[in-house]
Short mmCIF file of C-alpha atoms in Angstrom, two decimals:
data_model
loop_
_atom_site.label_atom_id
_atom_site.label_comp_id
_atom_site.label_asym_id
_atom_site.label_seq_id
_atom_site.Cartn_x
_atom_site.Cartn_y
_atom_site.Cartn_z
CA UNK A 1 -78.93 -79.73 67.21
CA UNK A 2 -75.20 -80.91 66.90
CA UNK A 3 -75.90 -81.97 70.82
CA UNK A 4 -78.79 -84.09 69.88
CA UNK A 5 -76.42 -85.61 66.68
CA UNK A 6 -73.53 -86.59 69.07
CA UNK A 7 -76.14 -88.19 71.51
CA UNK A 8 -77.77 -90.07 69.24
CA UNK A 9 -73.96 -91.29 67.59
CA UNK A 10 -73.24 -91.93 71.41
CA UNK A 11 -76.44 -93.60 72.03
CA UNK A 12 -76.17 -96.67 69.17
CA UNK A 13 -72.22 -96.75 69.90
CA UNK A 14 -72.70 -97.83 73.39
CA UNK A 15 -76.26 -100.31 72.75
CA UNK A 16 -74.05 -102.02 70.02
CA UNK A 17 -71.35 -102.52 72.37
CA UNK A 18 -73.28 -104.04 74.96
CA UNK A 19 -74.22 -106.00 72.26
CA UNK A 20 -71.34 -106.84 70.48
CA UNK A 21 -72.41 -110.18 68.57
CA UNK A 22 -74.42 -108.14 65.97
CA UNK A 23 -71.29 -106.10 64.82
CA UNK A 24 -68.93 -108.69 64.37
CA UNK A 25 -72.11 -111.17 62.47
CA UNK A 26 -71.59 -108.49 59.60
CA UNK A 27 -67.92 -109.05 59.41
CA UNK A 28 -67.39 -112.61 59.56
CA UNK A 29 -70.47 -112.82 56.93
CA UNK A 30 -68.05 -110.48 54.68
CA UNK A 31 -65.05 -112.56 55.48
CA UNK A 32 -66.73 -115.66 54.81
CA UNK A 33 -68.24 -114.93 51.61
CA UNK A 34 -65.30 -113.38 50.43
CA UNK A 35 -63.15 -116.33 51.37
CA UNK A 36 -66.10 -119.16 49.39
CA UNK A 37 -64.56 -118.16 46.23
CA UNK A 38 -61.17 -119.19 46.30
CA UNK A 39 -62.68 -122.10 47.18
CA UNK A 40 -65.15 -122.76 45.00
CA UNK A 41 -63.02 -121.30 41.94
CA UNK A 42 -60.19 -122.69 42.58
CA UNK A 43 -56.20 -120.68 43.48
CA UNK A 44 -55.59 -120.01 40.74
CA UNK A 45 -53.58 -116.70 40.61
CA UNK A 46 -55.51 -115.04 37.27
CA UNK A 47 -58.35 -116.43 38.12
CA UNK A 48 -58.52 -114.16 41.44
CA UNK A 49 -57.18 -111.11 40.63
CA UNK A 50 -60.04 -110.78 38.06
CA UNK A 51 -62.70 -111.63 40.33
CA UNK A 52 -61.36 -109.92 43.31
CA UNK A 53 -62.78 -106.56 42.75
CA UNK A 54 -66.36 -107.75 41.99
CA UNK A 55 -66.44 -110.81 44.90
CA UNK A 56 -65.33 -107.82 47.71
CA UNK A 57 -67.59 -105.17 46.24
CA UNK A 58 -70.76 -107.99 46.04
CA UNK A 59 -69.70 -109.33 49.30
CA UNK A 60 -70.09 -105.78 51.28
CA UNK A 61 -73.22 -104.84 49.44
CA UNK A 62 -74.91 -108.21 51.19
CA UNK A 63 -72.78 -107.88 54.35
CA UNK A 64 -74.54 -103.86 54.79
CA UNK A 65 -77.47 -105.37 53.41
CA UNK A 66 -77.90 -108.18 56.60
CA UNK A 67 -77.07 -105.64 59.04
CA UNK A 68 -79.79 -102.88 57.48
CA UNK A 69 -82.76 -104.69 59.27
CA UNK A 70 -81.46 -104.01 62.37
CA UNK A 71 -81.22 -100.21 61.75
CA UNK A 72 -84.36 -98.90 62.93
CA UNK A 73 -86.56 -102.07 64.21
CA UNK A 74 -85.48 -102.16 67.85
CA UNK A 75 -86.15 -98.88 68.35
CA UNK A 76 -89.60 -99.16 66.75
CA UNK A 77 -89.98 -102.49 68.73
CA UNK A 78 -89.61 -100.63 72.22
CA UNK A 79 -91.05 -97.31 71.51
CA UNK A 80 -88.35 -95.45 71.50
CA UNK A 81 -88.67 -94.09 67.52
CA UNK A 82 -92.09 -92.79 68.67
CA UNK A 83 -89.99 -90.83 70.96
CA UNK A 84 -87.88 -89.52 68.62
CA UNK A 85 -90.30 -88.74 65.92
CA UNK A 86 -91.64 -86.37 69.24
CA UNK A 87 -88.59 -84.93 70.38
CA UNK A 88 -88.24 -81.46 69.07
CA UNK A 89 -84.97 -81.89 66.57
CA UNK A 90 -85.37 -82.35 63.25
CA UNK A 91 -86.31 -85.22 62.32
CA UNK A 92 -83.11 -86.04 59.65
CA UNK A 93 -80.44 -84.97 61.62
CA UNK A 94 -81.03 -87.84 64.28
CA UNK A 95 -81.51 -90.04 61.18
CA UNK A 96 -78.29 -88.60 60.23
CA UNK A 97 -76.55 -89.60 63.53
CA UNK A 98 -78.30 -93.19 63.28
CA UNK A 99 -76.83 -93.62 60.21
CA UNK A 100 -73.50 -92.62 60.53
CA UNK A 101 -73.39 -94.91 63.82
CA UNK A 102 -74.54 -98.09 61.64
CA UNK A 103 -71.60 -96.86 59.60
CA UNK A 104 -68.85 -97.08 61.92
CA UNK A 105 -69.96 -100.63 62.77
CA UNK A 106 -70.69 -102.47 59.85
CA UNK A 107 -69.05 -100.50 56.64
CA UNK A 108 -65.83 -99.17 58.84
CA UNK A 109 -65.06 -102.75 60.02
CA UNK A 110 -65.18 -103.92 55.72
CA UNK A 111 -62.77 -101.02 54.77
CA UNK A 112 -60.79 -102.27 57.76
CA UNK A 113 -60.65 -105.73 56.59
CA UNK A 114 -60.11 -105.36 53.13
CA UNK A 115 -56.32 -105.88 53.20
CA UNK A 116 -57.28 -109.38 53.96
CA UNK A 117 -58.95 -109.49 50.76
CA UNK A 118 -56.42 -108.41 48.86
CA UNK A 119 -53.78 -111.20 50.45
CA UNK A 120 -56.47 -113.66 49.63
CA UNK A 121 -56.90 -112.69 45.63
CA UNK A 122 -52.67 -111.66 44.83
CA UNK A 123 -53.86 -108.07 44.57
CA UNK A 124 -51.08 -106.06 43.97
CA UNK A 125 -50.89 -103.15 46.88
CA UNK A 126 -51.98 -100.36 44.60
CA UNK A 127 -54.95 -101.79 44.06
CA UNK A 128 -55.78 -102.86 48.04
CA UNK A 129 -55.45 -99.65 48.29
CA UNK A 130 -57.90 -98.18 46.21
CA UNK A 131 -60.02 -100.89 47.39
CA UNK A 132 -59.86 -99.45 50.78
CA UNK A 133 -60.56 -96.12 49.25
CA UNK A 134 -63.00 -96.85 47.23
CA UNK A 135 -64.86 -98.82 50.07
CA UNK A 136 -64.28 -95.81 52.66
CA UNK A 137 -66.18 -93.61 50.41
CA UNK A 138 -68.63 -96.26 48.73
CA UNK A 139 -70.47 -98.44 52.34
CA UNK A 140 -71.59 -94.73 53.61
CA UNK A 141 -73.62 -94.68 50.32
CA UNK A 142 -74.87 -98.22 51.16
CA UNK A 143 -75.82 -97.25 54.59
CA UNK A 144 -77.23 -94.11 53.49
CA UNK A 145 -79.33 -95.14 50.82
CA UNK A 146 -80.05 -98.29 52.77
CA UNK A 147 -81.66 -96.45 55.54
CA UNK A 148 -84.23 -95.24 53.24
CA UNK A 149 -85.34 -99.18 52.48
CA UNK A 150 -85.46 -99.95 55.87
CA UNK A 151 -87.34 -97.07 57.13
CA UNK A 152 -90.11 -97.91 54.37
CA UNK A 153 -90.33 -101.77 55.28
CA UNK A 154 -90.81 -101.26 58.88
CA UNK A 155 -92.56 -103.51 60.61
CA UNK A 156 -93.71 -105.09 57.34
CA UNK A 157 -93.85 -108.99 57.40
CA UNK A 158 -90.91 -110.59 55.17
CA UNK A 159 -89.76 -106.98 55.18
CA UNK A 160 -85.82 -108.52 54.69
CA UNK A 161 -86.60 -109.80 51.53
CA UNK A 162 -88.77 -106.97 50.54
CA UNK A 163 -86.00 -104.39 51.27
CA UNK A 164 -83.51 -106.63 48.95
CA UNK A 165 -85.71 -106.60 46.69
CA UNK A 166 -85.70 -102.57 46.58
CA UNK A 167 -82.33 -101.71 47.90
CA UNK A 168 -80.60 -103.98 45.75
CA UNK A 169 -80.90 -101.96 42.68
CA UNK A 170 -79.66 -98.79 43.74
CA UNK A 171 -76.87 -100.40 44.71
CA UNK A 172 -75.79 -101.43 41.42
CA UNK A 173 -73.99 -97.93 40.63
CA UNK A 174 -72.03 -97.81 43.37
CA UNK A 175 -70.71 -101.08 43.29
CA UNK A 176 -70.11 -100.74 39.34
CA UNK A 177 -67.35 -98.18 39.83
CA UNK A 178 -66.42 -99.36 43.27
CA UNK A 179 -65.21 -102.33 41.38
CA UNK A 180 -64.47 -100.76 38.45
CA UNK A 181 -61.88 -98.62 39.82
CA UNK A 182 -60.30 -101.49 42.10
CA UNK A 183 -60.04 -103.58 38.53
CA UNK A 184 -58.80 -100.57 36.89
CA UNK A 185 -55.83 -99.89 39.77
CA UNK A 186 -55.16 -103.86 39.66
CA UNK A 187 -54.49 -103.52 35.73
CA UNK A 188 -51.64 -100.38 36.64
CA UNK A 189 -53.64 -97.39 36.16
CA UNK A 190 -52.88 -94.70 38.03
CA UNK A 191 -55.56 -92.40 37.54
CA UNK A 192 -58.28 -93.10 38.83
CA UNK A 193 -60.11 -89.62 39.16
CA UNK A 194 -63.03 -90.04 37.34
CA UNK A 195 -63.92 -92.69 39.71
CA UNK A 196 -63.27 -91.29 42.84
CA UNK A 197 -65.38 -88.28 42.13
CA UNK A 198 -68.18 -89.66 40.37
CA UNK A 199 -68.39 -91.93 43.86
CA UNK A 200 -68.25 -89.16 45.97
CA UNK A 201 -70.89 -87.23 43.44
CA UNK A 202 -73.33 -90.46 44.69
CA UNK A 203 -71.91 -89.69 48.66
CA UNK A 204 -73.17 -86.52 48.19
CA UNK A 205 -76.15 -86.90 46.99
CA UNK A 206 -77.04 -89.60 49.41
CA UNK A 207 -75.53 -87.34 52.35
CA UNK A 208 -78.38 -84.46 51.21
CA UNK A 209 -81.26 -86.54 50.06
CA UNK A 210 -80.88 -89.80 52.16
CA UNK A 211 -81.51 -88.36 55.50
CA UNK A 212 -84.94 -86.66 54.48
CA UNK A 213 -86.16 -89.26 52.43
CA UNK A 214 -85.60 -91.42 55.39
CA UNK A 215 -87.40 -89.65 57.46
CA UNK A 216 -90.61 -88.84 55.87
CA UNK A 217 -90.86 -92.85 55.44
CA UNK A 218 -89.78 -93.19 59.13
CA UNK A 219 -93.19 -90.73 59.92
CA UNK A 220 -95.38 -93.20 57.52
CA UNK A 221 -93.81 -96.17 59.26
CA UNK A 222 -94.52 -95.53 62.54
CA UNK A 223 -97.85 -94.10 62.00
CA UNK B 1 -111.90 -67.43 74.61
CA UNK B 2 -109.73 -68.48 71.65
CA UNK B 3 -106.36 -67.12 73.85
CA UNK B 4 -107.37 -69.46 76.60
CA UNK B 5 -107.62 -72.57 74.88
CA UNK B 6 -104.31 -73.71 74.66
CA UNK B 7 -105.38 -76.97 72.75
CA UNK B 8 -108.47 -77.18 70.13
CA UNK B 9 -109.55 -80.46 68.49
CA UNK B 10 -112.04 -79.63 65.54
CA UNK B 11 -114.02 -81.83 63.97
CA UNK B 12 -111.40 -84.67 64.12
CA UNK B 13 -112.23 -88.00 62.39
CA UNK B 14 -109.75 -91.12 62.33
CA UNK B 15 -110.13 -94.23 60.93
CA UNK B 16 -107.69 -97.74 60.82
CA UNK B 17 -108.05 -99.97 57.77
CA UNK B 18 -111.90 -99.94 56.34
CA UNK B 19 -113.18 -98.96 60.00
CA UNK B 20 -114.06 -95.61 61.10
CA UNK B 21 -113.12 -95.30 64.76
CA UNK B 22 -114.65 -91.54 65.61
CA UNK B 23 -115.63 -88.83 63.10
CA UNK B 24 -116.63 -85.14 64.29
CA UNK B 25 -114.27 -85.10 67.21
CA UNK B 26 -114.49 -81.43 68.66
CA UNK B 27 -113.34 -80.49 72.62
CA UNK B 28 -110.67 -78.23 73.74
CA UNK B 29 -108.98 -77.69 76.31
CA UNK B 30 -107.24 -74.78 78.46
CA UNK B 31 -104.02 -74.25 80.76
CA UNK B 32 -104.58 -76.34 83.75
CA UNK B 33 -106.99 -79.25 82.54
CA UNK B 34 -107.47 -82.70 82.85
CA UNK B 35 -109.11 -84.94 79.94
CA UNK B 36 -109.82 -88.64 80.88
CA UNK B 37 -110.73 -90.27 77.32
CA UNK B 38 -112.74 -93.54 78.10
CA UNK B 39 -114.36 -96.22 76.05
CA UNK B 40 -114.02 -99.46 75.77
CA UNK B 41 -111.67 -101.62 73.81
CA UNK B 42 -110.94 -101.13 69.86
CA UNK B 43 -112.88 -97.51 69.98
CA UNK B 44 -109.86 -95.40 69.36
CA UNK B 45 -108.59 -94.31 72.44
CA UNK B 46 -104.80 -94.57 71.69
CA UNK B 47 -105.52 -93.68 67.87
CA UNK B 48 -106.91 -90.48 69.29
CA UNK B 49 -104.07 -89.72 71.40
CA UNK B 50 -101.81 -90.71 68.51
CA UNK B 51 -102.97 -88.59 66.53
CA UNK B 52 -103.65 -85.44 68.84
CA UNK B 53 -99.63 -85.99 68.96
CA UNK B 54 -98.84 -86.19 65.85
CA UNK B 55 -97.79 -90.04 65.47
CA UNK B 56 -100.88 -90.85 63.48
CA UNK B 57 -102.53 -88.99 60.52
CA UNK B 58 -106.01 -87.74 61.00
CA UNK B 59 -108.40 -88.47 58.21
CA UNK B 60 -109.88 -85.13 58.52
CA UNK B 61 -110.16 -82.30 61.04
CA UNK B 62 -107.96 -79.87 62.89
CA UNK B 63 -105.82 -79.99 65.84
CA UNK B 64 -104.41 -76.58 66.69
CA UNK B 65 -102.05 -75.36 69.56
CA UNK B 66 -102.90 -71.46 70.96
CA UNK B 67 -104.52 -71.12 67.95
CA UNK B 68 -102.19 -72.34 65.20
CA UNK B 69 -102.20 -75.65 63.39
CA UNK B 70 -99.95 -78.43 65.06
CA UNK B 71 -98.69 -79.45 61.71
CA UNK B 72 -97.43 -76.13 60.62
CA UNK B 73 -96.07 -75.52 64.41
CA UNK B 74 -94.15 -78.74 63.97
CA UNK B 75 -91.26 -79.14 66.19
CA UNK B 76 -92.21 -75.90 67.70
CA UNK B 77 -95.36 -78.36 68.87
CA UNK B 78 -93.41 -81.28 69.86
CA UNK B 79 -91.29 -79.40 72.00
CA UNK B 80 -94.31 -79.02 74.20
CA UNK B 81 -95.71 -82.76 74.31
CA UNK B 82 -94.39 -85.50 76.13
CA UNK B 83 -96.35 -89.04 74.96
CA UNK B 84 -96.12 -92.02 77.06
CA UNK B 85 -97.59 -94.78 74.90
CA UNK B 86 -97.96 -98.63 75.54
CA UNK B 87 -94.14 -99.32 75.07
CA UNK B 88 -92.01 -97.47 77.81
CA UNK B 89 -90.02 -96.23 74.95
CA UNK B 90 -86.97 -96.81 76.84
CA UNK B 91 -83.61 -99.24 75.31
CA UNK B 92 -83.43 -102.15 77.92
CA UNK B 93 -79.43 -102.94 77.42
CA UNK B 94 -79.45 -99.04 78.56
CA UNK B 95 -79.47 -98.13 82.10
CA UNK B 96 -82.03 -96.06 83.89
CA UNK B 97 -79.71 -93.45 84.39
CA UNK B 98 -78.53 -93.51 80.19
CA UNK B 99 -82.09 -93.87 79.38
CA UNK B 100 -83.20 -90.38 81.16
CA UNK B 101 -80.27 -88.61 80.39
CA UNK B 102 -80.21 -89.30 76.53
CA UNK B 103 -84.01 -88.37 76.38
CA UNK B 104 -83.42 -85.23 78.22
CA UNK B 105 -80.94 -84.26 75.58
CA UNK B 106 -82.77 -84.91 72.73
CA UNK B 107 -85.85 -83.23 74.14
CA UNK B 108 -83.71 -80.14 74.72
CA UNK B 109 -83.85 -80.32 78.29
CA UNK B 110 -81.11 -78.83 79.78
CA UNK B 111 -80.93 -81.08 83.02
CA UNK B 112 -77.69 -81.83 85.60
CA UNK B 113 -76.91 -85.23 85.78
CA UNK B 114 -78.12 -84.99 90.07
CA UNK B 115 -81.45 -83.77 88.79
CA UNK B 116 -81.69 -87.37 86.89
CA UNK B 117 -80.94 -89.12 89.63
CA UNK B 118 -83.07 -87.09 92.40
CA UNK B 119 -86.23 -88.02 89.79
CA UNK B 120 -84.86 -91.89 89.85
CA UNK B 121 -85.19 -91.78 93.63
CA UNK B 122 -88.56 -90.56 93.40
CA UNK B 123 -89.92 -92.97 91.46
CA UNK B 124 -88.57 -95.17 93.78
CA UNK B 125 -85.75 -96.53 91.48
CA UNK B 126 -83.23 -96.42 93.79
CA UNK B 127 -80.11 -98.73 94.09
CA UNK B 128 -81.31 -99.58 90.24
CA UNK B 129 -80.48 -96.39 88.68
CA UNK B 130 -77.09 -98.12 87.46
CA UNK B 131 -78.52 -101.42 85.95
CA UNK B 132 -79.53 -102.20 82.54
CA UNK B 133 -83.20 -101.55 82.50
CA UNK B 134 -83.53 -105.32 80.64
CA UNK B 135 -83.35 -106.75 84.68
CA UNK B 136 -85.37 -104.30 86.61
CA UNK B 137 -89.53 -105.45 86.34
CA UNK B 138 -92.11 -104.78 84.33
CA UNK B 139 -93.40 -102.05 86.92
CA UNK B 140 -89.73 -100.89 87.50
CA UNK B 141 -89.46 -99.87 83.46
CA UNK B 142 -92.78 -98.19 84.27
CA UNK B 143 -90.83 -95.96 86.75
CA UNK B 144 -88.27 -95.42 84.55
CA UNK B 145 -90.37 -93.98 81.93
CA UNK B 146 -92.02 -92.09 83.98
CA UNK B 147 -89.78 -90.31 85.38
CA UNK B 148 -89.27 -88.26 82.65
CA UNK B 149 -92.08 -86.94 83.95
CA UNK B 150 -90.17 -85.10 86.59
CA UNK B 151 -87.39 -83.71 83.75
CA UNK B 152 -88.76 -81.51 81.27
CA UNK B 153 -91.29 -78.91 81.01
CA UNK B 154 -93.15 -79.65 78.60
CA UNK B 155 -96.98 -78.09 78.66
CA UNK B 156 -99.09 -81.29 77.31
CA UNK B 157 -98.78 -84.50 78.63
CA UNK B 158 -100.35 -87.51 76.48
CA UNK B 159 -100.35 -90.66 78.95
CA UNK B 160 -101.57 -93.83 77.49
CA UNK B 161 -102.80 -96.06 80.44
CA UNK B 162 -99.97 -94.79 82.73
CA UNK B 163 -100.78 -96.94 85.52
CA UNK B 164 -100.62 -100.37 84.32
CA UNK B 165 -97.96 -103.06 86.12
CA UNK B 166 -97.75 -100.11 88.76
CA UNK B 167 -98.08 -100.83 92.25
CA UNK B 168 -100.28 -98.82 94.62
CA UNK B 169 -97.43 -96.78 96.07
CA UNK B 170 -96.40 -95.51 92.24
CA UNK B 171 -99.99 -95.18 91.40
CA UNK B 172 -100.27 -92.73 94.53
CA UNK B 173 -97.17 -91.48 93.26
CA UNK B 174 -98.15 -90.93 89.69
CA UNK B 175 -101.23 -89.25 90.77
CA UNK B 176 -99.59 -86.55 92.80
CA UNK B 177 -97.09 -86.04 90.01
CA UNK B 178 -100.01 -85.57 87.27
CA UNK B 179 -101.59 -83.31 89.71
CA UNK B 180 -99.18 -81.21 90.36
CA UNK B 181 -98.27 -80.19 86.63
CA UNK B 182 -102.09 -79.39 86.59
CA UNK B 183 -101.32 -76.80 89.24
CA UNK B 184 -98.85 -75.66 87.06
CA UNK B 185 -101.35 -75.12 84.19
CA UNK B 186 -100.30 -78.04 82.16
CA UNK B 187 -102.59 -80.02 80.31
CA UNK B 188 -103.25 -84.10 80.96
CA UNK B 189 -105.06 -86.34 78.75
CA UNK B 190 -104.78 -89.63 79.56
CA UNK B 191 -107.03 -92.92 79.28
CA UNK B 192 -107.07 -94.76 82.28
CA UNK B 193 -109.61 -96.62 84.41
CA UNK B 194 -108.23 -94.83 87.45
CA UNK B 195 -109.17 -91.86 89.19
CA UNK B 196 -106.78 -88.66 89.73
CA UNK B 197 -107.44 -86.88 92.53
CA UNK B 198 -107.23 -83.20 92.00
CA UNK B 199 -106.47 -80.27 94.16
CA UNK B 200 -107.61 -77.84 91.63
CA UNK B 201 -108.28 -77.68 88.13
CA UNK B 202 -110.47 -78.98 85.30
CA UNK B 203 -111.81 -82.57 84.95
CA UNK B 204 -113.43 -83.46 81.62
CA UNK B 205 -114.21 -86.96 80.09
CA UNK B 206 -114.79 -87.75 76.83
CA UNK B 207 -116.27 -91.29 76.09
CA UNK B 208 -115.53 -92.59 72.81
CA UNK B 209 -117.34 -95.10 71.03
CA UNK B 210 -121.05 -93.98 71.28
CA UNK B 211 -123.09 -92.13 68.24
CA UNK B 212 -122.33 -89.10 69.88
CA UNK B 213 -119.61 -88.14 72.34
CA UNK B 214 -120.50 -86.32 75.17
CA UNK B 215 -118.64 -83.68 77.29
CA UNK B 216 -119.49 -83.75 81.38
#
């Protein structure tokens, strides 16, 4: 089973590499959006620290959201998640591995970047920091929860805007103390427990109830 | 006679949208058999082998497996079918030789990397096993799908026209290779318009899309 998991990890590592543009589309969506509102709202310093938390949290929930499409829909496209719905491992833990995969290349590369962020909107360290953190723990929730959307709209017409549409909701309480606790950090607190476990209370949850969610909807898909 | 029927359809009905495609579906079928499933186009043929696979849902009926349900044997059941649909199933910016070996892991298959390419070169793959299967032709992605045919063990093979954009030298192939896990007691069903030639074993046809389907 944890043979099948790596292979499947493996197996979306190396297709996204031989196909690199779609990775780095995700990214330079991020960096772009994050880097509109300076313009738009002017340089000012006060101005930017208060937004900062919100424009990078809002900015990775749409940069996961583009790249959630692409989750599942080639492999329905050429057959090959009929194969896997037939292959005798459970059905969740390959969703699992798909998942975490989509992970490492589009909510990874955000954590990675958000430094960049922070140089952009005069945060103070601390609080890039806990950005990062909060990020780290907060996109696998995206993708996780995200998987479920896409696996329900597949192969529905206008499915994108469909899966907005129901992913962007659930979204909402991850990204409310995401950005609370990047605000909070940028204002000098330095505890910032209670948000760091009630995010990894949702990455829990997600981590159990995601995968088999996903899954059943995958079966419905497909059929 | 229920221990030698490996695989039992009962009273199997299907339908797509508003449109009833077959209803009272019964045949079975035991170690070493052939089913052909004809009819012409939009009577159900690939719904039927869908569903006897456990892509699609039937509407009613049973579909057991040496006597047990195939939903309650779940992956236990899966373990033993291999489906080739319409799509080859395989990733084109994958090679031939990635393709086979990820699908041999995740079928459980434990199978050396020389095995993988010994079944390439049967299918007549070789010098391509290496390329991204996104250049090789349509026929050549055939190959490639089919030969996981030659890697696993599986008891039922569900083939979905498994001869189209194949040449005559892969057809002749594919027909020796279909016949020979017959001698092995496996089970075929397949639709197809061509004939397998058989050394030994069972042939039985079942036409869809009359009132009634018949068994020869």
């Amino acid at each position: 089973m944890f043979k099948a998991f790596r292979c499947i990890v493996m197996r979306d590592l190396t297709l996204a590499m031989r196909r690199r543009t779609d990775v780095l589309t995700t990214l330079f969506f991020f960096i772009i959006v994050v880097s509109l509102f300076p313009l738009g709202a002017g340089t000012e310093k006060m101005i930017l620290q208060k937004i900062a938390p919100g424009v990078a949290w809002v900015a990775a929930l749409l940069a996961s959201m583009l790249a959630l499409e692409r989750l599942f829909a080639s492999d329905f496209a050429d057959g090959t998640l009929e194969q896997l719905l037939l292959t005798p491992q459970p059905l969740f833990v390959l969703v699992l591995g798909k998942v975490l995969a989509h992970w490492l290349l589009t909510g990874m590369p955000l954590v990675l970047i958000a430094p960049l962020v922070g140089l952009q909107y005069y945060l103070p360290d601390d609080a890039v920091i806990t950005m990062m953190l909060t990020l780290l723990i907060g996109t696998p929730v995206l993708s996780l929860i995200g998987a479920i959307g896409a696996a329900l709209t597949l192969g529905l017409r206008g499915g994108g805007i469909l899966l907005s549409l129901l992913i962007l909701p659930l979204y909402i309480p991850v990204m409310v103390y995401g950005a609370g606790a990047v605000s909070a950090s940028a204002m000098g607190t330095t505890d910032l427990q209670a948000y760091f476990s009630i995010l990894s209370g949702f990455l829990i949850l997600a981590l159990v109830l995601s995968p088999i969610a996903t899954a059943a909807a995958l079966r419905i898909s497909v059929e | 006679m229920l221990q030698n029927q490996m695989l039992e359809i009962t009273n199997l009905a299907c339908s797509r949208g508003d449109r009833q495609l077959f209803t009272g579906l019964n045949f079975s079928l035991e170690p070493g058999s052939l089913l052909y499933v004809e009819g012409r186009n939009g009577t159900g043929k690939s719904t039927l082998l869908r569903t006897i696979c456990g892509l699609f849902l039937a509407d009613s009926g049973e579909i057991s497996w040496h006597g047990k349900s195939t939903r309650s044997l779940a992956e236990e059941y899966t373990q033993e079918v291999l489906y080739l649909g319409h799509h080859n199933g395989i990733k084109e910016d994958l090679t031939g030789l990635e393709n086979l070996r990820i699908s041999t892991i995740l079928d459980g298959d434990d199978v050396a990397e020389d095995q993988i390419w010994a079944a390439l070169k049967k299918m007549g793959l070789e010098g391509f096993e290496d390329l991204p299967t996104k250049v090789l032709s349509q026929g050549q992605k055939r190959r490639v799908a089919l030969a996981r045919l030659l890697l696993n063990n599986n008891r039922l093979w569900i083939l979905d026209e498994p001869f189209t954009a194949l040449d005559v030298a892969a057809v002749d192939l594919l027909q020796t290779v279909i016949s020979g896990h017959i001698n092995n007691d496996g089970i075929v069903i397949l639709t197809t318009h061509q004939e397998v030639a058989l050394t030994s074993g069972q042939i039985q046809r079942l036409e869809l899309g009359r009132k009634k389907s018949k068994h020869v």
